[in-house]
Amino acid sequence: MRKFAALFLAAALALVFAVQAVPARSDAAPLKLVAAHNQTSQENPYQYGMKKFKEVLEKISGGEITVDVHAGTIGTNEDELVEKLKLGAADVVVASPGFMTKIGIPEVDLFSLLYLYKSFDHWGKVVDGEVGQTLAKIINEKSKNTFRIAAYWSAGVRNYYGKKPVNAIDDLKGMKIRTQMSGVVAEFWKKTGAIPTQVAWGELYQALQQGIVDAAENDYTNFSLLDHHKTANGKFITETEHDYTTRFVLMNGKKWDTLTDKQKEWITAAMKEATTEERAVTFDRLAKSKAKVIADGGVVNTLDKAPFMAIAVPIQDKLAESLKLTDLVEKIRAAGK
């Protein structure tokens, strides 16, 4: 009897643990999410983040939520992806802050200010802290719940690359540079003497190769994955380190509000792991991508960044004052001390 009782108890405990191991079920019908970004390379950090989101979400939901990941396959233009998000053709997208200034949310230009961060650690403290939460609330309210910030991802630290090295600001005079066209970004490059130019990311290799633009700016990983440094107008890289870049992972707030509490819990948990993965891959790739660029014949130089910062700080102050965000800018600066 004792042996039977022990066996029965062991079987009962095994059943309890097995039941506990099964992911909790929700009361909603199965849900499929379309997650997209504009980078076509499977080695891009965005793709690693989205794949982790899919893996974790499908696992913890027990398959109740599935995710289709698109790497540039439903659009290589961020505006196009954002439009798909608004219309319901996509559920999770990665986008740069700049597009929101066009739709009446000028506060997001705070994320576009150059030379605002001193390091990745400084950037992380800001976006993961009070400033990031405040801006997420502003974006959600001003977009009338169309856009909900699900996470802040990194796109590395941006540097100049072009047909000649930059050793001083005067070297940029008259240079056509493909850059983000946010107002504060364009203003900065104009003040250096360069000519900010808009070119779709998917068309930039050809633009550099054909001399449509003289230069561009981006992080080592993104431009090396598409071989921009192998063009005549992308060979010389100057480590200006002007932008520790923020990218939004967006969901449609109205769609979010239709989800059950359990679905929201699963998505939030999966996005947290996806964010950790995307940032880790971004930071890890920095040195490796730089080494690849040099091995491929890219020429790298550094320079005194103080004159560039002297241009950037008044632009920061001007934007902060115009948007009544001076306190947030001061908090960002303080986080780097």
Coordinates of C-alpha atoms in Angstrom, one line a residue:
M1 CA 0.0 0.0 0.0
R2 CA 2.8 2.4 0.9
K3 CA 4.4 1.7 -2.5
F4 CA 1.1 2.3 -4.3
A5 CA 0.6 5.5 -2.3
A6 CA 4.0 6.8 -3.2
L7 CA 3.5 6.0 -6.9
F8 CA 0.1 7.7 -6.8
L9 CA 1.6 10.8 -5.1
A10 CA 4.4 11.0 -7.7
A11 CA 1.9 10.7 -10.5
A12 CA -0.3 13.4 -9.0
L13 CA 2.7 15.7 -8.6
A14 CA 3.8 15.1 -12.2
L15 CA 0.3 16.0 -13.4
V16 CA 0.3 19.2 -11.4
F17 CA 3.7 20.2 -12.8
A18 CA 2.6 19.3 -16.3
V19 CA -0.5 21.5 -16.0
Q20 CA 1.6 24.4 -14.6
A21 CA 4.0 24.1 -17.6
V22 CA 1.2 24.6 -20.1
P23 CA 0.9 28.3 -21.0
A24 CA -2.2 30.1 -19.7
R25 CA -5.0 30.3 -22.2
S26 CA -6.9 33.5 -23.0
D27 CA -10.6 33.7 -23.8
A28 CA -10.0 35.4 -27.2
A29 CA -9.8 33.8 -30.6
P30 CA -6.3 33.0 -32.0
L31 CA -4.5 36.1 -33.1
K32 CA -2.0 36.6 -36.0
L33 CA 0.3 39.7 -35.9
V34 CA 2.2 41.1 -38.9
A35 CA 5.5 42.5 -37.7
A36 CA 7.6 44.5 -40.2
H37 CA 10.7 46.6 -40.6
N38 CA 12.3 48.2 -43.7
Q39 CA 15.7 46.5 -43.7
T40 CA 16.1 43.7 -46.3
S41 CA 19.1 42.0 -44.7
Q42 CA 18.4 39.0 -42.6
E43 CA 21.4 39.9 -40.5
N44 CA 20.0 43.3 -39.5
P45 CA 19.5 43.7 -35.8
Y46 CA 15.8 44.6 -36.4
Q47 CA 15.4 41.1 -37.8
Y48 CA 16.9 39.5 -34.8
G49 CA 14.6 41.5 -32.6
M50 CA 11.5 40.6 -34.6
K51 CA 12.5 36.9 -34.7
K52 CA 12.9 36.9 -30.9
F53 CA 9.5 38.6 -30.6
K54 CA 7.9 35.9 -32.7
E55 CA 9.7 33.0 -30.9
V56 CA 8.9 34.2 -27.4
L57 CA 5.3 35.3 -28.1
E58 CA 4.3 32.1 -29.8
K59 CA 5.9 30.0 -27.0
I60 CA 4.4 31.8 -24.0
S61 CA 1.0 32.1 -25.7
G62 CA 1.0 28.4 -26.5
G63 CA 0.4 29.3 -30.2
E64 CA -2.7 31.4 -29.5
I65 CA -0.7 34.3 -31.0
T66 CA 1.4 33.8 -34.1
V67 CA 3.7 36.3 -35.8
D68 CA 4.6 36.8 -39.4
V69 CA 7.9 38.7 -39.7
H70 CA 8.6 40.8 -42.8
A71 CA 12.1 42.1 -43.5
G72 CA 11.5 44.7 -46.1
T73 CA 9.0 42.5 -47.9
I74 CA 6.0 44.7 -47.4
G75 CA 7.9 48.0 -47.7
T76 CA 11.4 49.4 -47.5
N77 CA 10.1 52.9 -46.9
E78 CA 9.2 53.7 -43.3
D79 CA 6.3 56.0 -44.3
E80 CA 4.8 53.1 -46.2
L81 CA 5.1 50.8 -43.2
V82 CA 3.5 53.4 -40.9
E83 CA 0.6 53.8 -43.3
K84 CA 0.1 50.0 -43.3
L85 CA 0.1 50.1 -39.5
K86 CA -2.6 52.8 -39.5
L87 CA -4.7 50.8 -42.0
G88 CA -4.3 47.5 -40.2
A89 CA -2.2 45.8 -42.8
A90 CA 0.7 45.6 -40.2
D91 CA 0.5 45.3 -36.5
V92 CA 4.0 46.0 -35.3
V93 CA 6.5 48.2 -37.2
V94 CA 9.9 49.7 -36.6
A95 CA 10.2 53.4 -37.7
S96 CA 12.4 56.4 -37.1
P97 CA 10.9 59.3 -35.1
G98 CA 11.1 61.9 -38.0
F99 CA 7.9 60.9 -39.7
M100 CA 5.8 62.0 -36.8
T101 CA 6.8 65.6 -37.2
K102 CA 4.9 65.5 -40.4
I103 CA 1.7 64.4 -38.7
G104 CA 1.6 67.0 -36.0
I105 CA 3.7 65.5 -33.2
P106 CA 6.8 67.8 -33.2
E107 CA 7.9 66.6 -29.8
V108 CA 9.4 63.5 -31.3
D109 CA 12.1 65.6 -32.8
L110 CA 13.6 65.4 -29.3
F111 CA 14.8 61.9 -30.4
S112 CA 16.3 63.3 -33.5
L113 CA 18.6 65.9 -31.9
L114 CA 22.2 65.3 -32.7
Y115 CA 25.0 65.1 -30.1
L116 CA 22.4 64.8 -27.3
Y117 CA 23.9 61.5 -25.9
K118 CA 27.4 60.7 -24.9
S119 CA 27.2 56.9 -25.0
F120 CA 24.8 53.9 -25.5
D121 CA 24.5 53.7 -21.7
H122 CA 23.4 57.3 -21.5
W123 CA 20.9 56.7 -24.3
G124 CA 19.5 53.7 -22.6
K125 CA 19.0 55.5 -19.3
V126 CA 17.0 58.1 -21.2
V127 CA 14.7 56.0 -23.3
D128 CA 14.1 53.4 -20.6
G129 CA 13.4 56.1 -17.9
E130 CA 11.1 59.0 -17.3
V131 CA 11.9 60.8 -20.6
G132 CA 11.0 57.8 -22.7
Q133 CA 7.7 57.3 -20.7
T134 CA 6.8 60.9 -21.1
L135 CA 7.4 61.0 -24.8
A136 CA 5.5 57.7 -25.3
K137 CA 2.5 59.3 -23.5
I138 CA 2.7 62.4 -25.7
I139 CA 2.9 60.4 -28.9
N140 CA -0.1 58.2 -27.9
E141 CA -2.3 61.2 -26.9
K142 CA -1.4 63.5 -29.9
S143 CA -1.9 60.7 -32.4
K144 CA -5.3 60.0 -30.8
N145 CA -4.2 56.5 -29.9
T146 CA -3.2 55.6 -33.5
F147 CA 0.4 55.1 -32.3
R148 CA 1.5 53.2 -29.2
I149 CA 5.2 52.9 -28.4
A150 CA 5.8 49.2 -27.7
A151 CA 9.6 49.7 -27.3
Y152 CA 12.6 51.8 -28.1
W153 CA 15.2 50.1 -30.2
S154 CA 18.7 51.2 -31.2
A155 CA 20.0 51.6 -34.7
G156 CA 23.6 52.1 -33.5
V157 CA 25.6 55.3 -33.6
R158 CA 25.7 57.2 -36.9
N159 CA 28.8 58.3 -38.7
Y160 CA 29.6 60.2 -41.9
Y161 CA 30.7 58.2 -44.9
G162 CA 31.4 59.7 -48.3
K163 CA 33.7 60.4 -51.3
K164 CA 36.3 62.1 -49.1
P165 CA 37.2 62.1 -45.4
V166 CA 36.1 64.9 -43.1
N167 CA 38.8 66.4 -40.9
A168 CA 37.0 69.7 -40.2
I169 CA 33.6 71.2 -40.7
D170 CA 34.8 73.1 -43.8
D171 CA 35.3 69.8 -45.6
L172 CA 31.5 69.4 -45.7
K173 CA 30.8 72.6 -47.6
G174 CA 28.8 71.9 -50.7
M175 CA 28.6 68.2 -50.0
K176 CA 25.3 66.6 -50.9
I177 CA 24.6 64.2 -48.0
R178 CA 21.8 61.8 -47.7
T179 CA 20.4 62.1 -44.2
Q180 CA 17.3 61.9 -42.1
M181 CA 15.1 64.8 -43.1
S182 CA 13.8 65.6 -39.6
G183 CA 13.8 69.4 -39.2
V184 CA 16.5 69.5 -36.6
V185 CA 18.7 67.0 -38.5
A186 CA 18.5 68.9 -41.8
E187 CA 19.2 72.2 -39.9
F188 CA 22.3 70.8 -38.3
W189 CA 23.8 69.6 -41.7
K190 CA 22.9 72.9 -43.3
K191 CA 24.9 74.7 -40.7
T192 CA 27.9 72.6 -41.4
G193 CA 27.7 73.8 -45.0
A194 CA 26.5 70.4 -46.4
I195 CA 23.4 70.0 -48.5
P196 CA 20.9 67.6 -46.9
T197 CA 19.3 65.3 -49.5
Q198 CA 16.5 62.8 -49.3
V199 CA 17.0 59.4 -50.8
A200 CA 15.1 56.2 -50.0
W201 CA 17.2 53.8 -48.0
G202 CA 16.7 51.0 -50.6
E203 CA 17.9 53.4 -53.4
L204 CA 21.0 54.8 -51.5
Y205 CA 23.6 52.3 -52.8
Q206 CA 22.8 53.3 -56.4
A207 CA 22.7 57.0 -55.4
L208 CA 26.2 56.7 -53.9
Q209 CA 27.5 54.6 -56.8
Q210 CA 26.2 57.1 -59.5
G211 CA 27.2 60.2 -57.6
I212 CA 23.6 61.4 -57.0
V213 CA 24.8 62.1 -53.5
D214 CA 28.4 62.7 -52.3
A215 CA 28.0 61.2 -48.9
A216 CA 25.6 59.7 -46.3
E217 CA 25.5 59.0 -42.6
N218 CA 24.5 55.9 -40.7
D219 CA 25.9 53.3 -38.4
Y220 CA 28.5 50.7 -39.5
T221 CA 26.2 47.8 -39.4
N222 CA 23.4 49.2 -41.5
F223 CA 25.6 50.7 -44.3
S224 CA 28.0 47.8 -44.4
L225 CA 25.3 45.2 -44.8
L226 CA 24.3 46.9 -48.0
D227 CA 27.9 47.5 -49.1
H228 CA 27.6 51.3 -49.2
H229 CA 31.3 51.5 -48.3
K230 CA 32.3 49.7 -51.5
T231 CA 31.0 52.6 -53.6
A232 CA 33.3 55.4 -54.6
N233 CA 31.1 57.9 -52.6
G234 CA 31.0 55.7 -49.5
K235 CA 34.6 54.7 -49.0
F236 CA 35.7 57.3 -46.5
I237 CA 34.2 57.0 -43.0
T238 CA 34.6 59.7 -40.5
E239 CA 33.6 58.8 -36.9
T240 CA 31.4 61.9 -36.2
E241 CA 29.3 59.8 -33.8
H242 CA 26.6 62.5 -34.1
D243 CA 23.6 60.4 -33.3
Y244 CA 23.0 57.5 -30.9
T245 CA 19.9 56.5 -32.8
T246 CA 16.4 55.8 -31.5
R247 CA 13.9 53.7 -33.4
F248 CA 10.3 53.3 -32.3
V249 CA 8.6 49.9 -32.3
L250 CA 5.0 50.9 -32.9
M251 CA 1.7 49.3 -32.5
N252 CA -1.7 50.7 -33.4
G253 CA -3.2 51.8 -30.0
K254 CA -6.8 51.2 -31.1
K255 CA -5.9 47.6 -32.0
W256 CA -4.1 47.2 -28.7
D257 CA -7.2 48.3 -26.8
T258 CA -9.2 45.4 -28.4
L259 CA -6.8 42.8 -27.0
T260 CA -7.5 40.8 -23.8
D261 CA -5.4 41.4 -20.7
K262 CA -3.7 38.1 -21.2
Q263 CA -2.8 38.9 -24.8
K264 CA -1.4 42.3 -23.7
E265 CA 0.6 40.5 -21.0
W266 CA 2.1 38.1 -23.5
I267 CA 3.0 40.7 -26.1
T268 CA 4.6 43.0 -23.4
A269 CA 6.7 40.1 -22.1
A270 CA 7.8 39.1 -25.6
M271 CA 8.6 42.6 -26.6
K272 CA 10.8 43.0 -23.6
E273 CA 12.9 40.1 -24.6
A274 CA 12.9 41.2 -28.2
T275 CA 14.2 44.6 -27.2
T276 CA 17.0 43.1 -25.1
E277 CA 18.0 40.9 -28.2
E278 CA 17.8 43.8 -30.7
R279 CA 20.0 46.1 -28.6
A280 CA 22.5 43.3 -27.8
V281 CA 22.9 42.4 -31.5
T282 CA 23.3 46.1 -32.4
F283 CA 26.0 46.8 -29.8
D284 CA 27.8 43.5 -30.6
R285 CA 27.8 44.2 -34.3
L286 CA 29.4 47.6 -34.0
A287 CA 33.1 46.5 -33.7
K288 CA 32.5 43.6 -36.1
S289 CA 31.0 45.8 -38.8
K290 CA 33.7 48.3 -38.5
A291 CA 36.3 45.6 -39.0
K292 CA 34.5 44.4 -42.0
V293 CA 34.4 47.9 -43.5
I294 CA 38.2 48.2 -43.0
A295 CA 38.9 44.8 -44.4
D296 CA 36.8 45.7 -47.5
G297 CA 39.0 48.7 -48.1
G298 CA 37.0 51.4 -46.2
V299 CA 39.2 54.2 -44.8
V300 CA 38.3 55.3 -41.3
N301 CA 39.4 58.5 -39.5
T302 CA 38.4 60.4 -36.3
L303 CA 38.2 64.1 -35.7
D304 CA 37.6 66.7 -33.1
K305 CA 33.9 66.7 -32.5
A306 CA 33.8 69.9 -30.4
P307 CA 33.0 72.2 -33.4
F308 CA 30.2 69.9 -34.4
M309 CA 28.8 69.9 -30.9
A310 CA 29.0 73.7 -30.8
I311 CA 26.5 73.7 -33.8
A312 CA 24.3 71.1 -32.2
V313 CA 23.7 72.5 -28.7
P314 CA 22.0 75.7 -29.8
I315 CA 19.7 73.6 -32.0
Q316 CA 18.9 71.5 -29.0
D317 CA 18.1 74.5 -26.9
K318 CA 16.0 76.2 -29.6
L319 CA 13.8 73.1 -30.1
A320 CA 13.4 72.5 -26.3
E321 CA 12.3 76.1 -25.9
S322 CA 9.9 76.1 -28.8
L323 CA 8.2 72.8 -27.6
K324 CA 8.4 73.7 -23.9
L325 CA 10.5 70.7 -23.3
T326 CA 13.5 72.4 -21.7
D327 CA 13.1 70.3 -18.5
L328 CA 13.2 67.1 -20.5
V329 CA 16.4 68.1 -22.4
E330 CA 18.0 69.1 -19.1
K331 CA 17.1 65.7 -17.7
I332 CA 18.6 64.0 -20.7
R333 CA 21.9 66.0 -20.3
A334 CA 21.9 65.2 -16.6
A335 CA 21.6 61.5 -17.2
G336 CA 24.9 61.6 -19.0
K337 CA 26.9 63.1 -16.1

